[in-house]
PDB file of C-alpha atoms and ligand atoms in Angstrom:
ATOM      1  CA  UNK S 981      -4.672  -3.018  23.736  1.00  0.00           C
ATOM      2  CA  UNK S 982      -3.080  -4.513  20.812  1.00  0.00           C
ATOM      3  CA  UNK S 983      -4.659  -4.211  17.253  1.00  0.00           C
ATOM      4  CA  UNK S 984      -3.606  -4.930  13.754  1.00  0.00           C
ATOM      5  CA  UNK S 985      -4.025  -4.153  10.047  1.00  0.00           C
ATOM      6  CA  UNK S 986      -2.680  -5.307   6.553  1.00  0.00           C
ATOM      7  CA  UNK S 987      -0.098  -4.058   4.060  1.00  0.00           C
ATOM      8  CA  UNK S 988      -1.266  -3.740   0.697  1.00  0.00           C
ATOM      9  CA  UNK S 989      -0.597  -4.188  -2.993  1.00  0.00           C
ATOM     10  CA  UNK S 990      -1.772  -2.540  -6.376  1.00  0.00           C
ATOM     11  CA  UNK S 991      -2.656  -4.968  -9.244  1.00  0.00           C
ATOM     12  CA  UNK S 992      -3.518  -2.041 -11.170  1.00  0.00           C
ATOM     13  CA  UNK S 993      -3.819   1.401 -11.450  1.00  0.00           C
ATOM     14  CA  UNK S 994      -1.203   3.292  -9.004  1.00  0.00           C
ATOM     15  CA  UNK S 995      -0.686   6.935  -9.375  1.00  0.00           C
ATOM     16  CA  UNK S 996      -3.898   6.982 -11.998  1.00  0.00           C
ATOM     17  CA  UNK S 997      -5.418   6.647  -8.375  1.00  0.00           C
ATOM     18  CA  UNK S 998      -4.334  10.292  -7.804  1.00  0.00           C
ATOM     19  CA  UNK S 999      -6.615  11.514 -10.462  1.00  0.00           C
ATOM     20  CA  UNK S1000      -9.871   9.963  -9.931  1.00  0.00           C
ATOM     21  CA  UNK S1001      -8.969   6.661 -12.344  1.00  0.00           C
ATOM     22  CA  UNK S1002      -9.552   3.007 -11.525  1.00  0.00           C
ATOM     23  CA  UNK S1003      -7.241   1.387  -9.594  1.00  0.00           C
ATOM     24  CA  UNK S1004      -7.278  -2.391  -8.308  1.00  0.00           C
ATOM     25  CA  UNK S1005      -5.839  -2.828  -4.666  1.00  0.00           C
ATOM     26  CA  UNK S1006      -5.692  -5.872  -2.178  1.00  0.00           C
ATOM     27  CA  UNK S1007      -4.725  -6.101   0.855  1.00  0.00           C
ATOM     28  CA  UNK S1008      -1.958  -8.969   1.598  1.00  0.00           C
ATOM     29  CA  UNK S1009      -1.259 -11.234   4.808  1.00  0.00           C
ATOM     30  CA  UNK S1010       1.652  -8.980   5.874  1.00  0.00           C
ATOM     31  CA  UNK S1011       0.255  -7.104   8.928  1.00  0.00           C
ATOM     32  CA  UNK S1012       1.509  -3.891  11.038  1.00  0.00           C
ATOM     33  CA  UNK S1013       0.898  -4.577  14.975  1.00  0.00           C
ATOM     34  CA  UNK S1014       0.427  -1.784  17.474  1.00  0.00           C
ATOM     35  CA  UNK S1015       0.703  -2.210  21.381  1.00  0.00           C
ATOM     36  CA  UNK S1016      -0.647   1.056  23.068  1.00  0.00           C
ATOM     37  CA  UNK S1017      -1.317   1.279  26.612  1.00  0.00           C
ATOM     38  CA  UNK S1018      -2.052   4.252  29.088  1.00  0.00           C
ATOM     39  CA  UNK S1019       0.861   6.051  30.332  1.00  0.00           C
ATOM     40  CA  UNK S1020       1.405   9.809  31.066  1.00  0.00           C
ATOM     41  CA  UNK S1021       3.344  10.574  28.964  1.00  0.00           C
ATOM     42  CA  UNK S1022       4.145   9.161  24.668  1.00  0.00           C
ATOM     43  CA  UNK S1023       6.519   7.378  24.533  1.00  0.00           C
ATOM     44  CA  UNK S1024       6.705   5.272  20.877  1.00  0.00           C
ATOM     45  CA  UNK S1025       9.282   2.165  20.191  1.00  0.00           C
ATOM     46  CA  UNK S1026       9.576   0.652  17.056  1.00  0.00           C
ATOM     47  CA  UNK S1027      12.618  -0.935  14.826  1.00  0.00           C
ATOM     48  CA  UNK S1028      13.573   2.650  13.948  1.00  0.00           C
ATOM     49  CA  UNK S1029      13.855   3.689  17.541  1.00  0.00           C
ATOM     50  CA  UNK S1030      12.385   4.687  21.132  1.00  0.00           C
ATOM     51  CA  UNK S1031      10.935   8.054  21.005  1.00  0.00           C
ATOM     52  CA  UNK S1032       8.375  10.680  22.821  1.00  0.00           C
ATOM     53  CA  UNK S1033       5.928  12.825  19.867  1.00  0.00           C
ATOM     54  CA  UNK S1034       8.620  13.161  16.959  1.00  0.00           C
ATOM     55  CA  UNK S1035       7.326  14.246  13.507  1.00  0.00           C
ATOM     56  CA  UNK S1036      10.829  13.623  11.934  1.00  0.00           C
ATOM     57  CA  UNK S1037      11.582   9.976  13.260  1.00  0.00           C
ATOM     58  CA  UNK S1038       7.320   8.839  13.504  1.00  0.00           C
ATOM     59  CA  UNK S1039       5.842  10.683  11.058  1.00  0.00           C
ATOM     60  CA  UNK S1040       2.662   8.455  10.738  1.00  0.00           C
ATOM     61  CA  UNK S1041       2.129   7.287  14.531  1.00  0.00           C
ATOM     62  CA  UNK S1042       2.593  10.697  15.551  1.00  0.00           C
ATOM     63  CA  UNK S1043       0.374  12.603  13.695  1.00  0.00           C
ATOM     64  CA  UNK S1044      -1.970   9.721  14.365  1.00  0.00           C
ATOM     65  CA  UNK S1045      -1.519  10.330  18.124  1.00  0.00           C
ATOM     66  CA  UNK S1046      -2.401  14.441  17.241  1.00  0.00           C
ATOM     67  CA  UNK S1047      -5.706  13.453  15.216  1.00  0.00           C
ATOM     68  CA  UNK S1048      -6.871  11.051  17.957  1.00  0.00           C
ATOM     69  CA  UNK S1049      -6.547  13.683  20.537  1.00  0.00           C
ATOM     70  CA  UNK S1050      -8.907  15.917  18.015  1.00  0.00           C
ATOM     71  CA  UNK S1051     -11.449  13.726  19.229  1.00  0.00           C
ATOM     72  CA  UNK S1052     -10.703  12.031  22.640  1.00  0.00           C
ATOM     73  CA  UNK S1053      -7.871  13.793  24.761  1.00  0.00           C
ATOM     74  CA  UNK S1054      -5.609  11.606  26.290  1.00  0.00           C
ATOM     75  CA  UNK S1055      -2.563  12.732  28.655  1.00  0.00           C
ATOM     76  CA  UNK S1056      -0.164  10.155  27.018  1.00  0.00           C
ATOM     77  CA  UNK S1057       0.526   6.445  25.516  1.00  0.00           C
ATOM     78  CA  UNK S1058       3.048   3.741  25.298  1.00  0.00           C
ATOM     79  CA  UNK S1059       2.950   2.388  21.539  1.00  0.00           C
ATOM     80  CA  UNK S1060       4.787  -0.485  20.355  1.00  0.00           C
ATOM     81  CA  UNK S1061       4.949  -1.290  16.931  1.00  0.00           C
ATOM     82  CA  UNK S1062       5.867  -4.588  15.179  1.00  0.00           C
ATOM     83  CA  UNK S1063       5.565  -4.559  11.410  1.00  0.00           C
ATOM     84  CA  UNK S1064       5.746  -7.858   9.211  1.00  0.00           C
ATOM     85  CA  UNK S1065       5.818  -5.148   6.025  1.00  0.00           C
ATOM     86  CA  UNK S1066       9.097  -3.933   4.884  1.00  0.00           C
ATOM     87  CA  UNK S1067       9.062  -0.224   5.110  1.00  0.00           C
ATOM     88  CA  UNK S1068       8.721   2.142   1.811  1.00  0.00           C
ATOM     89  CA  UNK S1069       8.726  -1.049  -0.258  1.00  0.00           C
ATOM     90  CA  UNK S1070       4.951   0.056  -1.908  1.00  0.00           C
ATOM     91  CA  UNK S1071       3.450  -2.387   0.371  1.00  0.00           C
ATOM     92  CA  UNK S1072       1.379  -0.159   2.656  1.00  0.00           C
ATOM     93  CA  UNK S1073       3.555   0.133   5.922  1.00  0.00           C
ATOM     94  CA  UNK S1074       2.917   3.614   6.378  1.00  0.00           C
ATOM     95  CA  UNK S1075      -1.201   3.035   6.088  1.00  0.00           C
ATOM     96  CA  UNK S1076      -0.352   0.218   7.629  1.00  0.00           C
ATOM     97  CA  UNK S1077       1.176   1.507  11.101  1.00  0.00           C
ATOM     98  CA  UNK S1078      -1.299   4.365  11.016  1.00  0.00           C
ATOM     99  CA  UNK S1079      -4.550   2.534  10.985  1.00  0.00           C
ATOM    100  CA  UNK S1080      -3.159  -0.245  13.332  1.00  0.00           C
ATOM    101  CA  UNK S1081      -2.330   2.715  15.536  1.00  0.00           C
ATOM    102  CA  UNK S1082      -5.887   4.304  15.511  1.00  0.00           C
ATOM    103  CA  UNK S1083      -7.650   1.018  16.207  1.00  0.00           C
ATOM    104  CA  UNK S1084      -5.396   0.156  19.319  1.00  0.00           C
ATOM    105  CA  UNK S1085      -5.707   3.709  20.422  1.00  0.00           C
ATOM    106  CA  UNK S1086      -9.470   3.584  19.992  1.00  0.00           C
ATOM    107  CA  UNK S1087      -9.610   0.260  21.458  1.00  0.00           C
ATOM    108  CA  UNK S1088      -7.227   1.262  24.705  1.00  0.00           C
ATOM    109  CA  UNK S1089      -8.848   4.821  25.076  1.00  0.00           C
ATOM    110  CA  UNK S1090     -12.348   3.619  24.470  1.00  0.00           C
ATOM    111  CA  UNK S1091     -13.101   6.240  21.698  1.00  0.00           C
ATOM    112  CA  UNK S1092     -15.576   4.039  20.020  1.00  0.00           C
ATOM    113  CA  UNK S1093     -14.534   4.817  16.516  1.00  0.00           C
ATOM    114  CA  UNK S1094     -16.414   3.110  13.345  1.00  0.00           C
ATOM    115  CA  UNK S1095     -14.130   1.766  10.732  1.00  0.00           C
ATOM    116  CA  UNK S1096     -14.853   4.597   8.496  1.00  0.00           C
ATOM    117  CA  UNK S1097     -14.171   6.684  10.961  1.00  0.00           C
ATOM    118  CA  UNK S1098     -10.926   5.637  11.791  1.00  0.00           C
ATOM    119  CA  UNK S1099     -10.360   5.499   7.902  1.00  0.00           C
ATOM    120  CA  UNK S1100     -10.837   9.431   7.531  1.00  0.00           C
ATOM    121  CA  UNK S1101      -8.703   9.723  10.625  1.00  0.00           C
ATOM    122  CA  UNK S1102      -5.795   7.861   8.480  1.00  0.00           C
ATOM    123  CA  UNK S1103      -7.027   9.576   5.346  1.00  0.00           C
ATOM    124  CA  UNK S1104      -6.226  12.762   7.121  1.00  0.00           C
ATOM    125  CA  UNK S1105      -2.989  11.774   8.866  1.00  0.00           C
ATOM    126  CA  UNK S1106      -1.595  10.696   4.945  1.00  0.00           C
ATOM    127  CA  UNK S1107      -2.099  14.066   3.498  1.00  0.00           C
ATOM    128  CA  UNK S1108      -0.790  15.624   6.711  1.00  0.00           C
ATOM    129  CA  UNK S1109       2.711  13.701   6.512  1.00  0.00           C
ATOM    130  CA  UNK S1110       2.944  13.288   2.309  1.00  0.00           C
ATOM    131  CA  UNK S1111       0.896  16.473   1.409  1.00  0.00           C
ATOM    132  CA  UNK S1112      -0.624  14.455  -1.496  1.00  0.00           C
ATOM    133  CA  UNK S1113      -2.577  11.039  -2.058  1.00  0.00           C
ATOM    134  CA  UNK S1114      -5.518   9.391  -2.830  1.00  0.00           C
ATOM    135  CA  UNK S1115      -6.352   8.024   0.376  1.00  0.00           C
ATOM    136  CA  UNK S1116      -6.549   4.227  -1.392  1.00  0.00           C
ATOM    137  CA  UNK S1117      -3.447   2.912   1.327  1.00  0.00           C
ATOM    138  CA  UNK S1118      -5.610   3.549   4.233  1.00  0.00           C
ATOM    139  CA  UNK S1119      -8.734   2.351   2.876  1.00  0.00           C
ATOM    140  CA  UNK S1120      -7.633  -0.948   2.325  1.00  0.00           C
ATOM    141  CA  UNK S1121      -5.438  -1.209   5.555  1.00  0.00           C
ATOM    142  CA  UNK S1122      -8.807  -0.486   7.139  1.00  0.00           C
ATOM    143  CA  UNK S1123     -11.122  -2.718   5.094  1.00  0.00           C
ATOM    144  CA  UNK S1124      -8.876  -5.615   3.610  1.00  0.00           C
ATOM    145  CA  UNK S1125     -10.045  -7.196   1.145  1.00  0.00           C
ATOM    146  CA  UNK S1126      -9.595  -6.671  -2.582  1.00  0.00           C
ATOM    147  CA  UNK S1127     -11.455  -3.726  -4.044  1.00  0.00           C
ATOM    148  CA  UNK S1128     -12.003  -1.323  -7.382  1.00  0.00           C
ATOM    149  CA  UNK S1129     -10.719   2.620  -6.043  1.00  0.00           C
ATOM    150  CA  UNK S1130     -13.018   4.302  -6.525  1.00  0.00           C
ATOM    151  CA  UNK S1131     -15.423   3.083  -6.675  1.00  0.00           C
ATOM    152  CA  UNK S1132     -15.417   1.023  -3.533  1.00  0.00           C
ATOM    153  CA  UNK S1133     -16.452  -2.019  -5.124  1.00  0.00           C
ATOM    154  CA  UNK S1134     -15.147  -5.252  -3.742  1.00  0.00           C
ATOM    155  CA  UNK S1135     -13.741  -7.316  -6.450  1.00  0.00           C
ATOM    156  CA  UNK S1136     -13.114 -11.331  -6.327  1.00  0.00           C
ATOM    157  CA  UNK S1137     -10.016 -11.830  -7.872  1.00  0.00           C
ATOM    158  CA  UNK S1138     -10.455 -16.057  -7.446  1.00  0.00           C
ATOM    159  CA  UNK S1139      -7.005 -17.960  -6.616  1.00  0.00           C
ATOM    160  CA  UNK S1140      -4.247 -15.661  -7.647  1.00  0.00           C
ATOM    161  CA  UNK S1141      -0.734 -15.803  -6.703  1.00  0.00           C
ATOM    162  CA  UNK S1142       1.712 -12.479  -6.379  1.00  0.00           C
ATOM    163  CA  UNK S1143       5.226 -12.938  -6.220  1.00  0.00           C
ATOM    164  CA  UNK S1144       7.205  -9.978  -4.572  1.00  0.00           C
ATOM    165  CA  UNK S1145      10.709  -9.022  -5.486  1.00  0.00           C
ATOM    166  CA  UNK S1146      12.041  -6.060  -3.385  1.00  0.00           C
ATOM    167  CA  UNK S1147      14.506  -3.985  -5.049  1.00  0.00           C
ATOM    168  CA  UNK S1148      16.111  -2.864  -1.968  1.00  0.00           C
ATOM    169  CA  UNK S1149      15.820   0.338  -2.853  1.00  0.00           C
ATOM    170  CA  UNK S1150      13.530   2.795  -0.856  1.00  0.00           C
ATOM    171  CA  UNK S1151      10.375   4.038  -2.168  1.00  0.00           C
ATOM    172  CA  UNK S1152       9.123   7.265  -0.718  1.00  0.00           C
ATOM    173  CA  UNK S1153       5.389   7.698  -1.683  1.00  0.00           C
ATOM    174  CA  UNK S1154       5.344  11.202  -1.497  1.00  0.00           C
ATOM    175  CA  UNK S1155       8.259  12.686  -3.358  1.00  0.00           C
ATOM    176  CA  UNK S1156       6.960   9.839  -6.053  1.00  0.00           C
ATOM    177  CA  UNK S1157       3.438  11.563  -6.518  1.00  0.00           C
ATOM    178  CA  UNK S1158       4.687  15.248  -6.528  1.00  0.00           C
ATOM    179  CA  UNK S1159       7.246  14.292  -8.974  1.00  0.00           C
ATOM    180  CA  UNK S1160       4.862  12.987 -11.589  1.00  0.00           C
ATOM    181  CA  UNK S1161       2.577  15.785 -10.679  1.00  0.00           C
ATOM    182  CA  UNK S1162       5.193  18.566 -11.926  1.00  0.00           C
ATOM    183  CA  UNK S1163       4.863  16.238 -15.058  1.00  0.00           C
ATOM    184  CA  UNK S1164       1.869  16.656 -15.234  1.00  0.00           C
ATOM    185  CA  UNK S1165       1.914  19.902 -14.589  1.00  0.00           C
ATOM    186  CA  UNK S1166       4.755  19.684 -17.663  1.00  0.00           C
ATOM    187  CA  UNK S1167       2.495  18.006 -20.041  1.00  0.00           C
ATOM    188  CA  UNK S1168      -1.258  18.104 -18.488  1.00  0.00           C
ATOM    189  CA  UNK S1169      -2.830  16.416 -21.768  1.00  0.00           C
ATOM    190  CA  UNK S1170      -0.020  13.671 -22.288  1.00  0.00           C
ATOM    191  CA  UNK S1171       0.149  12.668 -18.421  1.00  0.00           C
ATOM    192  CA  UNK S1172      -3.792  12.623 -18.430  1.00  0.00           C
ATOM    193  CA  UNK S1173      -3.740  10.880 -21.218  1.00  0.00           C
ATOM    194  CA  UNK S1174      -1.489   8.304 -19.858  1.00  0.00           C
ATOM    195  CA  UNK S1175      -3.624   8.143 -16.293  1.00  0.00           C
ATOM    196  CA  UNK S1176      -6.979   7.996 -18.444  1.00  0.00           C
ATOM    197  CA  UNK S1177      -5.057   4.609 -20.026  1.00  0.00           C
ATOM    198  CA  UNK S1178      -4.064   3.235 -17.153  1.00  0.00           C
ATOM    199  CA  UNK S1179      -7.671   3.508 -15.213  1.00  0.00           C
ATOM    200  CA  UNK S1180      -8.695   2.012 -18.626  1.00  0.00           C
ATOM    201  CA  UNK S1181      -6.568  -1.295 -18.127  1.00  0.00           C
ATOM    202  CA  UNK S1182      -7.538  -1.818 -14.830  1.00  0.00           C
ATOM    203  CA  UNK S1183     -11.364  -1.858 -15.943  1.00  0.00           C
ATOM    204  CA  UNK S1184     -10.443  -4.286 -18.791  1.00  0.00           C
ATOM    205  CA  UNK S1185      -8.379  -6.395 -16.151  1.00  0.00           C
ATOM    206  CA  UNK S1186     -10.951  -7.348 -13.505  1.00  0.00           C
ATOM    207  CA  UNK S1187     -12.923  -9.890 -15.747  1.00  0.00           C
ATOM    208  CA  UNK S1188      -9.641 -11.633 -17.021  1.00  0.00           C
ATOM    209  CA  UNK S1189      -8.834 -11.623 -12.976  1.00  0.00           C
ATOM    210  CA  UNK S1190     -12.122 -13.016 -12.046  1.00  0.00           C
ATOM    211  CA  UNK S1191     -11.584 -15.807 -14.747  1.00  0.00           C
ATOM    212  CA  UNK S1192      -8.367 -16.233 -14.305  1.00  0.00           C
ATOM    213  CA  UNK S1193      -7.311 -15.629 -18.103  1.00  0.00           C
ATOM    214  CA  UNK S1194      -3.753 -15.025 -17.749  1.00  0.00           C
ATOM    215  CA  UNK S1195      -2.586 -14.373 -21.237  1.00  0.00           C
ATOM    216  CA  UNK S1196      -5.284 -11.846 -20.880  1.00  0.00           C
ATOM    217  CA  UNK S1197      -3.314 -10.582 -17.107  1.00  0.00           C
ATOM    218  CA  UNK S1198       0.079 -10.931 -18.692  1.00  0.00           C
ATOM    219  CA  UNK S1199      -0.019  -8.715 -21.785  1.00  0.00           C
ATOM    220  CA  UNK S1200      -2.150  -5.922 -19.357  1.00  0.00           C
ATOM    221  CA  UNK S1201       0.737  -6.044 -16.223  1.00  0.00           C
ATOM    222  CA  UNK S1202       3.484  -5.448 -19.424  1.00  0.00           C
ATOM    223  CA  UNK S1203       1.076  -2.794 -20.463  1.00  0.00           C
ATOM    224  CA  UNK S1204       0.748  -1.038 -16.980  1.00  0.00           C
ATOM    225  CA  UNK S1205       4.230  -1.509 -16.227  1.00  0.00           C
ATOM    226  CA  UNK S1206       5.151   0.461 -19.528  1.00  0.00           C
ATOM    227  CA  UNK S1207       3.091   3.374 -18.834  1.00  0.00           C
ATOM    228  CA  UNK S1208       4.099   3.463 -15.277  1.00  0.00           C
ATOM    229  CA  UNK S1209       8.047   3.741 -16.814  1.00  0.00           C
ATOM    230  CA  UNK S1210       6.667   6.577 -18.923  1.00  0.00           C
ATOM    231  CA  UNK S1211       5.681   8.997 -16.313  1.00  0.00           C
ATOM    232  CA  UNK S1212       9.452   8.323 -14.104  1.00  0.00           C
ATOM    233  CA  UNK S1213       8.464   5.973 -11.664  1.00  0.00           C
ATOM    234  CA  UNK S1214      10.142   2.938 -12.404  1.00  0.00           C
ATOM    235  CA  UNK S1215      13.933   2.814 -12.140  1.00  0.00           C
ATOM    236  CA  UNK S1216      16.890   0.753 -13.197  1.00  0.00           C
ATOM    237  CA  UNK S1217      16.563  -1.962 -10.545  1.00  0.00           C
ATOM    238  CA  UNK S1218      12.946  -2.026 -11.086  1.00  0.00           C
ATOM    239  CA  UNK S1219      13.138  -2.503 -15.292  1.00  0.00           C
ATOM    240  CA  UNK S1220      16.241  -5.162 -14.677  1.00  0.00           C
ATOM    241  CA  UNK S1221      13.880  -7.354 -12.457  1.00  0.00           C
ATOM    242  CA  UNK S1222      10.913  -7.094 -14.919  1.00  0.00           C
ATOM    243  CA  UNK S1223      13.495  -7.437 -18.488  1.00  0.00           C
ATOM    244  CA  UNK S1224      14.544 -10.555 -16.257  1.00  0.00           C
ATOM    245  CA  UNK S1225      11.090 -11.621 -15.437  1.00  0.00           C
ATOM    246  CA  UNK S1226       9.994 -10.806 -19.157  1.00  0.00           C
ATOM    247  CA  UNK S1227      12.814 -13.494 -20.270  1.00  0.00           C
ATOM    248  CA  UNK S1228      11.447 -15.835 -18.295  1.00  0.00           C
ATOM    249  CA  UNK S1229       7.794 -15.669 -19.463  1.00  0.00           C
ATOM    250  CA  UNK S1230       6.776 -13.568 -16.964  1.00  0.00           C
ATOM    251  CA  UNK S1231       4.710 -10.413 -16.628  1.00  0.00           C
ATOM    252  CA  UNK S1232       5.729  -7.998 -13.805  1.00  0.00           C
ATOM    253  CA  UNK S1233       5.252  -4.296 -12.717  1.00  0.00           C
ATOM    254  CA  UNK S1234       6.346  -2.359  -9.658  1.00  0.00           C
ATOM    255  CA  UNK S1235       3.051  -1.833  -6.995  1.00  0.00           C
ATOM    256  CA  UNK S1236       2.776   1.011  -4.872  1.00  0.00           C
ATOM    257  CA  UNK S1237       4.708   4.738  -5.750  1.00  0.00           C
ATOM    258  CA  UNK S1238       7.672   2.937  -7.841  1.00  0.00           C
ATOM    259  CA  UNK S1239      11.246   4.695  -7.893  1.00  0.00           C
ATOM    260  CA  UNK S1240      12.340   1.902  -5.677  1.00  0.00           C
ATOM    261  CA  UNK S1241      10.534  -0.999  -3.329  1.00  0.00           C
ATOM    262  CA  UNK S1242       8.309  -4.063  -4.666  1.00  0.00           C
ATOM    263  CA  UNK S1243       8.074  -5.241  -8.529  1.00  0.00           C
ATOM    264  CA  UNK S1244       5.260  -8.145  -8.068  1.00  0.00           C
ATOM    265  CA  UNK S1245       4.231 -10.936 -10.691  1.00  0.00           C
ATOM    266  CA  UNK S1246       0.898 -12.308 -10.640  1.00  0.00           C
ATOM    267  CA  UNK S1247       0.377 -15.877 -12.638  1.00  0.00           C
ATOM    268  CA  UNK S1248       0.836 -19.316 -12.625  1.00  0.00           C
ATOM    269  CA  UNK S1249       2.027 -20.913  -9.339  1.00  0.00           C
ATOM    270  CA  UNK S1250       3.842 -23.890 -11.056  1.00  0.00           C
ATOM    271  CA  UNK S1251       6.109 -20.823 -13.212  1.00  0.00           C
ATOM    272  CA  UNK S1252       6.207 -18.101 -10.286  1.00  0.00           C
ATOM    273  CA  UNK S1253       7.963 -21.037  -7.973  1.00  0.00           C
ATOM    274  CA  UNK S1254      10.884 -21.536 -10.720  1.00  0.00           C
ATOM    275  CA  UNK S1255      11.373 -17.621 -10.390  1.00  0.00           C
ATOM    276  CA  UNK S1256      12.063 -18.054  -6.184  1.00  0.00           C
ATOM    277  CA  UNK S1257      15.265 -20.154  -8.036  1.00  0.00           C
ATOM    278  CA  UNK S1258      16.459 -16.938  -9.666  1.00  0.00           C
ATOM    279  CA  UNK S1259      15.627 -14.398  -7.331  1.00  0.00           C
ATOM    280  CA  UNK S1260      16.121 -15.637  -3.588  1.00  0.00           C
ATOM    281  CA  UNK S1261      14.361 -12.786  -1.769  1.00  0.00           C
ATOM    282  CA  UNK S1262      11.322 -13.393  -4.055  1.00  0.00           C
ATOM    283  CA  UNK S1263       8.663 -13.852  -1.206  1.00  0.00           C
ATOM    284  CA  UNK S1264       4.790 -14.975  -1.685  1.00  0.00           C
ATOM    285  CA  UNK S1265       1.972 -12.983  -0.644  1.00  0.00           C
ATOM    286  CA  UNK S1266      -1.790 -13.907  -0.746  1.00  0.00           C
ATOM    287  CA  UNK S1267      -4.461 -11.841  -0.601  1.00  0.00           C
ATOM    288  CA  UNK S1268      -5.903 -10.920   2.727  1.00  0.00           C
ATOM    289  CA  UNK S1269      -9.891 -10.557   3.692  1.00  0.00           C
ATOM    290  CA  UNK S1270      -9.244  -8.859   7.187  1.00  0.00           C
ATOM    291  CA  UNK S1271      -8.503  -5.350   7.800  1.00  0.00           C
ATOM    292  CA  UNK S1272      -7.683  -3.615  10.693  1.00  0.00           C
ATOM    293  CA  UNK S1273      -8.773  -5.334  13.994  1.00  0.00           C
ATOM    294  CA  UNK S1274      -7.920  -5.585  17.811  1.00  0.00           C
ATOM    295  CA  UNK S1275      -5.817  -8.635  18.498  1.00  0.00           C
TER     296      UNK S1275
HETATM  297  C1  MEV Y1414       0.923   4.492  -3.281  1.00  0.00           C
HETATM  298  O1  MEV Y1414       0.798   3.232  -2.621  1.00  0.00           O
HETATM  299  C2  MEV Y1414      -0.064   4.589  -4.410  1.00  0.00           C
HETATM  300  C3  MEV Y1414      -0.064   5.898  -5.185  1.00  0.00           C
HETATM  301  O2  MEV Y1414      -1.073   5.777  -6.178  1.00  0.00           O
HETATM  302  C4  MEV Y1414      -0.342   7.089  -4.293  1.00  0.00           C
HETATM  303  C5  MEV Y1414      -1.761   7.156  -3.767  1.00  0.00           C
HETATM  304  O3  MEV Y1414      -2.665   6.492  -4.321  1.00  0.00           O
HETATM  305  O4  MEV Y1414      -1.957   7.867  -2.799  1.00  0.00           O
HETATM  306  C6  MEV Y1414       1.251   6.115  -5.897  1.00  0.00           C
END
C-alpha cells in the first residue's frame, strides 16, 4: 500500500516550540510517499540508498519499522520512499517520511491505527532518533493543515504566499535544539526570555495573518528572524539571503531548526515573483489542508 503525508513550514515560533511557547506551523504541498508491501524480510530503498533495518543510513523509517512492530509484529517489508521535500532543509522530511511510513505500514499490515495514534507513534520515533523535540513536525505531517502549537488550534491564515530560498546548506534538527539548549542552559533567564518573546509574536501575528495586514507580517518576520539570530541558529548564508531580501522590501526568516536549509518570505505575490528574478532556486509553496493519507 502506498500512503502519503506533507512537509511543513513554521511562520512563527520555531525552537520557542521546545519550551511550551506558541508556534504557528502549516503544512505545504510538498509530500513524502511511502510504498510498503509484505516481504520476509526489510528491505528499504530510497534516494540515499537500498538497505535492510539500518539506524545509521534510515534513521526515521527504521525506527518507525521498530515502533510498528510494538504493536503489530510483522516478519518483514519492502518500503519505497519518494520524497518531493528536500531533506534537512526545515521543511519536515524527516516527519515527513516517518508518518508516511506508519500510514502505509498500517494500511499494508492492517493495524488499524487512528491518526493520533499514528501521531504518538511518530512523536515517539522523533525523540528516539533526535533525543529532543517538540513533537510539532509530526503533528502537522499527520494533520495538515495550518495550526497554533500548542494549543492545537487550527488557524486560517486566508491567501498567503511563502517563497522558499534553500541555502544549500544542511540543517540537522537535532544538533540545532541541543545547541541552543546548552544556551540556555548558559543563560536560562535571557534564552527564556527570548523564547517567552518569540511565543509572544506569534500570538500577535495570527490576526494580522487572518487579515492579511502585511506591514503588520513584515515588521513581526524581521522581528522573529532577529531573535532567532540571537540564540545561534541562523548562519551566514541564511542572514545574506534575508540582508538581500531586506533590500528588496522584503521580510524573511529561516523556518524549521535554522543553521542551514529554508529562509521563507511570506507577502505580496506581485513583489515575491520579482524575487524568483534574483534568486533562481526561489520555489513557491502553498499551504496544504491534507495530512497523511493512503494513496
Ligand atoms: C524543527 O522543525 C522545529 C524546532 O522547533 C524543533 C521542534 O519543534 O521539535 C526547531
Amino acid at each position: 500500500m502506498k500512503a502519503s503525508a506533507p512537509g511543513k513550514i513554521f511562520l512563527f515560533g520555531e525552537h520557542a516550540v521546545v519550551y511550551g511557547k506558541k508556534a504557528l506551523v502549516t503544512a505545504i504541498d510538498l509530500r513524502c510517499f511511502a510504498d510498503v508491501k509484505k516481504r520476509d524480510d526489510f528491505r528499504i530503498s530510497s534516494p540515499i540508498g537500498i538497505t535492510g533495518l539500518d539506524f545509521e543510513k534510515h534513521p526515521y523509517i527504521s525506527y518507525a519499522i521498530k515502533r510498528f512492530m510494538e504493536i503489530k509484529e510483522i516478519k518483514g517489508a519492502d518500503i519505497e520512499i519518494k520524497s518531493q521535500i528536500p531533506v534537512a532543509s526545515g521543511l519536515g522530511s524527516s516527519s515527513a517520511v516517518t508518518v508516511s511510513v506508519l500510514k502505509a505500514l498500517d494500511a499494508e499490515f492492517e493495524a488499524s491505527l487512528t491518526n493520533e495514534e499514528i501521531y504518538e507513534i511518530a512523536r515517539k520515533v522523533e525523540l528516539d532518533v533526535q533525543g529532543i523535540g517538540s513533537g510539532t513536525d509530526p503533528f502537522i505531517s499527520t494533520y495538515g493543515g495550518c495550526w497554533l502549537i500548542p494549543d492545537r488550534k487550527p488557524v486560517n491564515i486566508g491567501k498567503v504566499y511563502f517563497l522558499v530560498i534553500n541555502t544549500e546548506e544542511k540543517s540537522i534538527t537535532g544538533d540545532m535544539v541541543k545547541k541552543v539548549a546548552s544556551l540556555r542552559k548558559e543563560f536560562p533567564d535571557v534564552v527564556d526570555s527570548i523564547m517567552s518573546a518569540i511565543g509572544g509574536i506569534t500570538s500577535v501575528a495570527i490576526p494580522h495573518l487572518e487579515n492579511l495586514n502585511n506591514d503588520k507580517i513584515s515588521k513581526l518576520i524581521r522581528m522573529n528572524q532577529c531573535l532567532l539570530k540571537s540564540i545561534g541558529v541562523s548562519s551566514e548564508k541564511i542572514d545574506e539571503i534575508v540582508m538581500k531580501l531586506n533590500s528588496l522590501g522584503i521580510p524573511s526568516k529561516l523556518t524549521g531548526a535554522g543553521g542551514g536549509g529554508c529562509v521563507i518570505a511570506i507577502g505580496d505575490l506581485e513583489k515575491l515573483t520579482e524575487v524568483t528574478k534574483v534568486f533562481p532556486n526561489a520555489f513557491f509553496v502553498k499551504p496544504e489542508k491534507e495530512g497523511a493519507k493512503v494513496e
